[in-house]
C-alpha positions as semicolon CSV with decimal commas, in nm:
position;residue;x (nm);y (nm);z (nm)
1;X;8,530;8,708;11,470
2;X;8,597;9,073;11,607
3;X;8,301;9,265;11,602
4;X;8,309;9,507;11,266
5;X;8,121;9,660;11,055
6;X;7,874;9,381;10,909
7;X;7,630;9,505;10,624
8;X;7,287;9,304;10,454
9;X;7,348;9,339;10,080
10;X;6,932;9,250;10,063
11;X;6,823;9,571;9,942
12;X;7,167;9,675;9,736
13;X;7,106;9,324;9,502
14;X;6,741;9,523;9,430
15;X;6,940;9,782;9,274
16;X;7,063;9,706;8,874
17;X;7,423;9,565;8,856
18;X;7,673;9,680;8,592
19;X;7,683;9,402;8,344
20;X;7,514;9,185;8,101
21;X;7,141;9,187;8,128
22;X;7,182;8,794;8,111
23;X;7,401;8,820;8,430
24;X;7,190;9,101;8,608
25;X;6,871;8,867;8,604
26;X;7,052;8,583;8,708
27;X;7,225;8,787;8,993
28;X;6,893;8,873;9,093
29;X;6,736;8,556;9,109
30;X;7,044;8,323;9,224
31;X;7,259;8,551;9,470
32;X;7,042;8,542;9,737
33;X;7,021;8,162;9,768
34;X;7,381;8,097;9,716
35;X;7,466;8,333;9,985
36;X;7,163;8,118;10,186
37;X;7,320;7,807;10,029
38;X;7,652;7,851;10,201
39;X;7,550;8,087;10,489
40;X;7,743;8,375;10,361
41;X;7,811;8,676;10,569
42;X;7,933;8,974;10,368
43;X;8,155;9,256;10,574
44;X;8,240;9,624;10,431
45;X;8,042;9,529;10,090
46;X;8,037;9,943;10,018
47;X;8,432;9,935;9,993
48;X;8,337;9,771;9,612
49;X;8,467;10,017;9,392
50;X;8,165;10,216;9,195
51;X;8,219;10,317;8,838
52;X;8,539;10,241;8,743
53;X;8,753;9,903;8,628
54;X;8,898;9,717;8,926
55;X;9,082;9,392;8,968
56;X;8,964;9,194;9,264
57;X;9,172;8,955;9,374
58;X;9,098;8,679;9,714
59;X;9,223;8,444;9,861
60;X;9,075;8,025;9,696
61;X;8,904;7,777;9,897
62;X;8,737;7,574;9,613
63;X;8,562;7,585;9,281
64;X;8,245;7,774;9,432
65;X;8,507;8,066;9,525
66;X;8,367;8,251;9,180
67;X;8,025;8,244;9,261
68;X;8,013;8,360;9,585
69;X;8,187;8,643;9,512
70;X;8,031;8,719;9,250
71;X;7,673;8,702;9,478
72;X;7,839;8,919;9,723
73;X;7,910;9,171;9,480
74;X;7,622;9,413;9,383
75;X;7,763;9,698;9,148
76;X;7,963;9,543;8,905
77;X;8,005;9,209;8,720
78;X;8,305;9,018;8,789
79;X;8,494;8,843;8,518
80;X;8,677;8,491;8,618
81;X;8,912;8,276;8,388
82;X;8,804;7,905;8,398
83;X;9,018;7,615;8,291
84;X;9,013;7,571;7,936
85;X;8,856;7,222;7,902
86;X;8,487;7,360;8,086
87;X;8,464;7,508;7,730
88;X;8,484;7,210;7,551
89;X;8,144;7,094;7,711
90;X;7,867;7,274;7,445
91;X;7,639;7,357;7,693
92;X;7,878;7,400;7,960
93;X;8,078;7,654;7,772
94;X;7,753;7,884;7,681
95;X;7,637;7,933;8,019
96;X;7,961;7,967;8,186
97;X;8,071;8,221;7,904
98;X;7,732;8,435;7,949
99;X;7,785;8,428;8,298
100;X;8,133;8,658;8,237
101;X;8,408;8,337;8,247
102;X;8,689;8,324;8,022
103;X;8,949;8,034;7,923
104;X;9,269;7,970;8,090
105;X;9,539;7,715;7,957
106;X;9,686;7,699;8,366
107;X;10,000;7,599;8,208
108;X;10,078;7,960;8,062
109;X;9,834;8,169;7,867
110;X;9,924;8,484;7,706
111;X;9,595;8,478;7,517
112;X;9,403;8,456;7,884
113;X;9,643;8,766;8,019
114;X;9,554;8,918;7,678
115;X;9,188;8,902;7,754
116;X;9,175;9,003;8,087
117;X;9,348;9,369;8,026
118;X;9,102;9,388;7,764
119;X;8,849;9,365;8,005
120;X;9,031;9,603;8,223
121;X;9,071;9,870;7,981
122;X;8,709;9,855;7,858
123;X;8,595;9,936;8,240
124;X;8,542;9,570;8,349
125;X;8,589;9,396;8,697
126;X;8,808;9,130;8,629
127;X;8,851;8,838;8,988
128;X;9,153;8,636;9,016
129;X;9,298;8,454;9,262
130;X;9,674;8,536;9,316
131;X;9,730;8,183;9,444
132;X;9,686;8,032;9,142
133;X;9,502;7,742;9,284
134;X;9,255;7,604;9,549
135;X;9,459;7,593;9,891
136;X;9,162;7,433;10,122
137;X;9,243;7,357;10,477
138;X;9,516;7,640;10,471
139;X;9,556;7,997;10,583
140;X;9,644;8,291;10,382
141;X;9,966;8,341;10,490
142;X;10,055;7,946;10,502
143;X;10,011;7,951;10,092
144;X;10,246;8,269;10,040
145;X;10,446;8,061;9,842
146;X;10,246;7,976;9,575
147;X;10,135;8,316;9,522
148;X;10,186;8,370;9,091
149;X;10,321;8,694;8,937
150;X;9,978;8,751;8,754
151;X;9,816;9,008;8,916
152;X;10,146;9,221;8,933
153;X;10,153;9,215;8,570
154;X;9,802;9,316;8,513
155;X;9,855;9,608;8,771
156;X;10,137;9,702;8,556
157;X;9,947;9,702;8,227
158;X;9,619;9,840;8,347
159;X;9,671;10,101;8,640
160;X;9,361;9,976;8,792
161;X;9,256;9,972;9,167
162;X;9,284;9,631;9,353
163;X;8,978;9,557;9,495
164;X;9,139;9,282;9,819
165;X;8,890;9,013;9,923
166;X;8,912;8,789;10,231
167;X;8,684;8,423;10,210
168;X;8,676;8,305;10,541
169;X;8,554;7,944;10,689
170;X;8,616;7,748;10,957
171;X;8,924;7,536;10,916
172;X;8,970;7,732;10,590
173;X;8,704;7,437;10,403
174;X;8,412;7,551;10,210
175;X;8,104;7,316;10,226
176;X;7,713;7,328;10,186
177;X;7,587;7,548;10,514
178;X;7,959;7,576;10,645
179;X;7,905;7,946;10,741
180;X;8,142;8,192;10,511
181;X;8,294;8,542;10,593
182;X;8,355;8,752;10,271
183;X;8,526;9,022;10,400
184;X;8,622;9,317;10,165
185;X;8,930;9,535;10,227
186;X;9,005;9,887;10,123
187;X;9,106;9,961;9,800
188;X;9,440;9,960;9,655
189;X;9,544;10,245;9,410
190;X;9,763;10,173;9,159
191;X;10,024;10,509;9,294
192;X;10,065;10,312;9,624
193;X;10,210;10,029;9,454
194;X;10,342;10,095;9,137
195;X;10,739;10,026;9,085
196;X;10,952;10,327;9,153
197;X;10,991;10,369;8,799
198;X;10,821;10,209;8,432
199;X;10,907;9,909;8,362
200;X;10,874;9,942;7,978
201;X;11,249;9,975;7,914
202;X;11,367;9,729;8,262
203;X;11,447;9,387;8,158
204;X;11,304;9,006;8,156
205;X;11,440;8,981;8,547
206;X;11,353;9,302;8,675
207;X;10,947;9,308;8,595
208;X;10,944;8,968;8,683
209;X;11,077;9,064;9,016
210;X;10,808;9,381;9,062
211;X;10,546;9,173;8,948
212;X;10,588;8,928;9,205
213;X;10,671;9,208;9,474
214;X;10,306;9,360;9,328
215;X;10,114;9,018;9,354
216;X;10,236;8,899;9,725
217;X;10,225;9,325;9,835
218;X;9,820;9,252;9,769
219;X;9,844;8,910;9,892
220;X;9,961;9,023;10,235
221;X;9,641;9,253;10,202
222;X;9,464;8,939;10,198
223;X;9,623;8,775;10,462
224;X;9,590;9,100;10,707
225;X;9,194;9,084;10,632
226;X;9,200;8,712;10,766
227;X;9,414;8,736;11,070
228;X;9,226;9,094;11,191
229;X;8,923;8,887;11,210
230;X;9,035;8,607;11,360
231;X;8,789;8,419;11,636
232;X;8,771;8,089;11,814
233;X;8,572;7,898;11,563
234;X;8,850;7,923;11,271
């Protein structure tokens, strides 16, 4: 990897995190040893936005994508949707839903869109992964196809910043002690990539059309973090 700004988020997880005090102690006493666990290495962790609602969106790898973003973060609480049936599991569902998670029917979910502008609007950090699924073993770029119109619509409805987030392994597979790169990019305001004009009155074909321009426009964020820090051991 290029050599770059490469920062120790040891002392910022000291510091009290915006969010549940459930989720605060348990950032506190887990983050460290996931990021251990899977030999993170955060990059340009003071590009998280501070005090405001932000939608962060990276690149998937696998199902511990969530958490170790969610270690690497230190100001805010991030909010994930989870596949619907996690919540069917009693215990499951209570720690998962104290930790921030929400349900998702994956085959369409207005209820799941519904929640997460809630979020939004009340000043949350809501993650998603524009994907739409786990790509392992594949570049950014060589998944641009599968990229989902979901975060274009919750730009639209929200305003918020994008918050662009790069997860980084060798041969693009996540495993215990694989080494990971979480590189954070700079912020996206919602003026530098809203649609020429609102979309309340444009029809069924037209917002479908900016949100996907929205959601691959952040996506090619994504996929600019991984190839600028490119090295031999990818």
């Amino acid at each position: 990897m290029k050599q770059q700004k490469q920062q120790s988020i040891t002392e910022k997880q000291d510091k009290e995190i915006k969010g549940s005090a459930f989720y605060g102690g348990m950032h506190r006493l887990l983050a460290r040893f996931f990021l251990w666990l899977f030999r993170v290495r955060v990059h340009y962790v003071d590009r998280e936005p501070e005090g405001e609602n932000y939608l962060l969106c990276s690149n998937h790898l696998s199902a511990f994508d969530p958490i170790l973003l969610a270690a690497a973060l230190h100001k805010q609480q991030p909010h994930f949707m989870a596949k619907k049936e996690l919540f069917k599991i009693p215990l499951l569902s209570s720690i998962i839903r104290a930790f921030g998670a929400y349900p998702v029917d994956r085959a369409g979910d207005v209820g799941a869109i519904k929640t997460s502008i809630s979020l939004l609007e009340s000043g949350k950090c809501v993650g998603m992964f524009p994907q739409g699924t786990r790509c392992r073993g594949r570049a950014p770029r060589e998944t641009m196809e599968t990229v989902k119109n979901g975060a274009g619509l919750l730009i639209d409805k929200t305003h918020v910043t994008v918050l662009p987030v790069c997860m980084k392994t060798k041969k693009n597979k996540l495993s215990l002690f694989c080494g990971v790169d979480i590189i954070f990019g700079e912020p996206i305001s919602y003026e530098t990539i809203a649609p020429a004009a609102p979309l309340t009155e444009a029809t069924h074909h037209v917002r479908q059309a900016e949100y996907s321009r929205m959601s691959h426009e952040v996506f090619e964020h994504i996929c600019t973090l991984y190839e600028e820090n490119l090295s031999d051991e990818t």
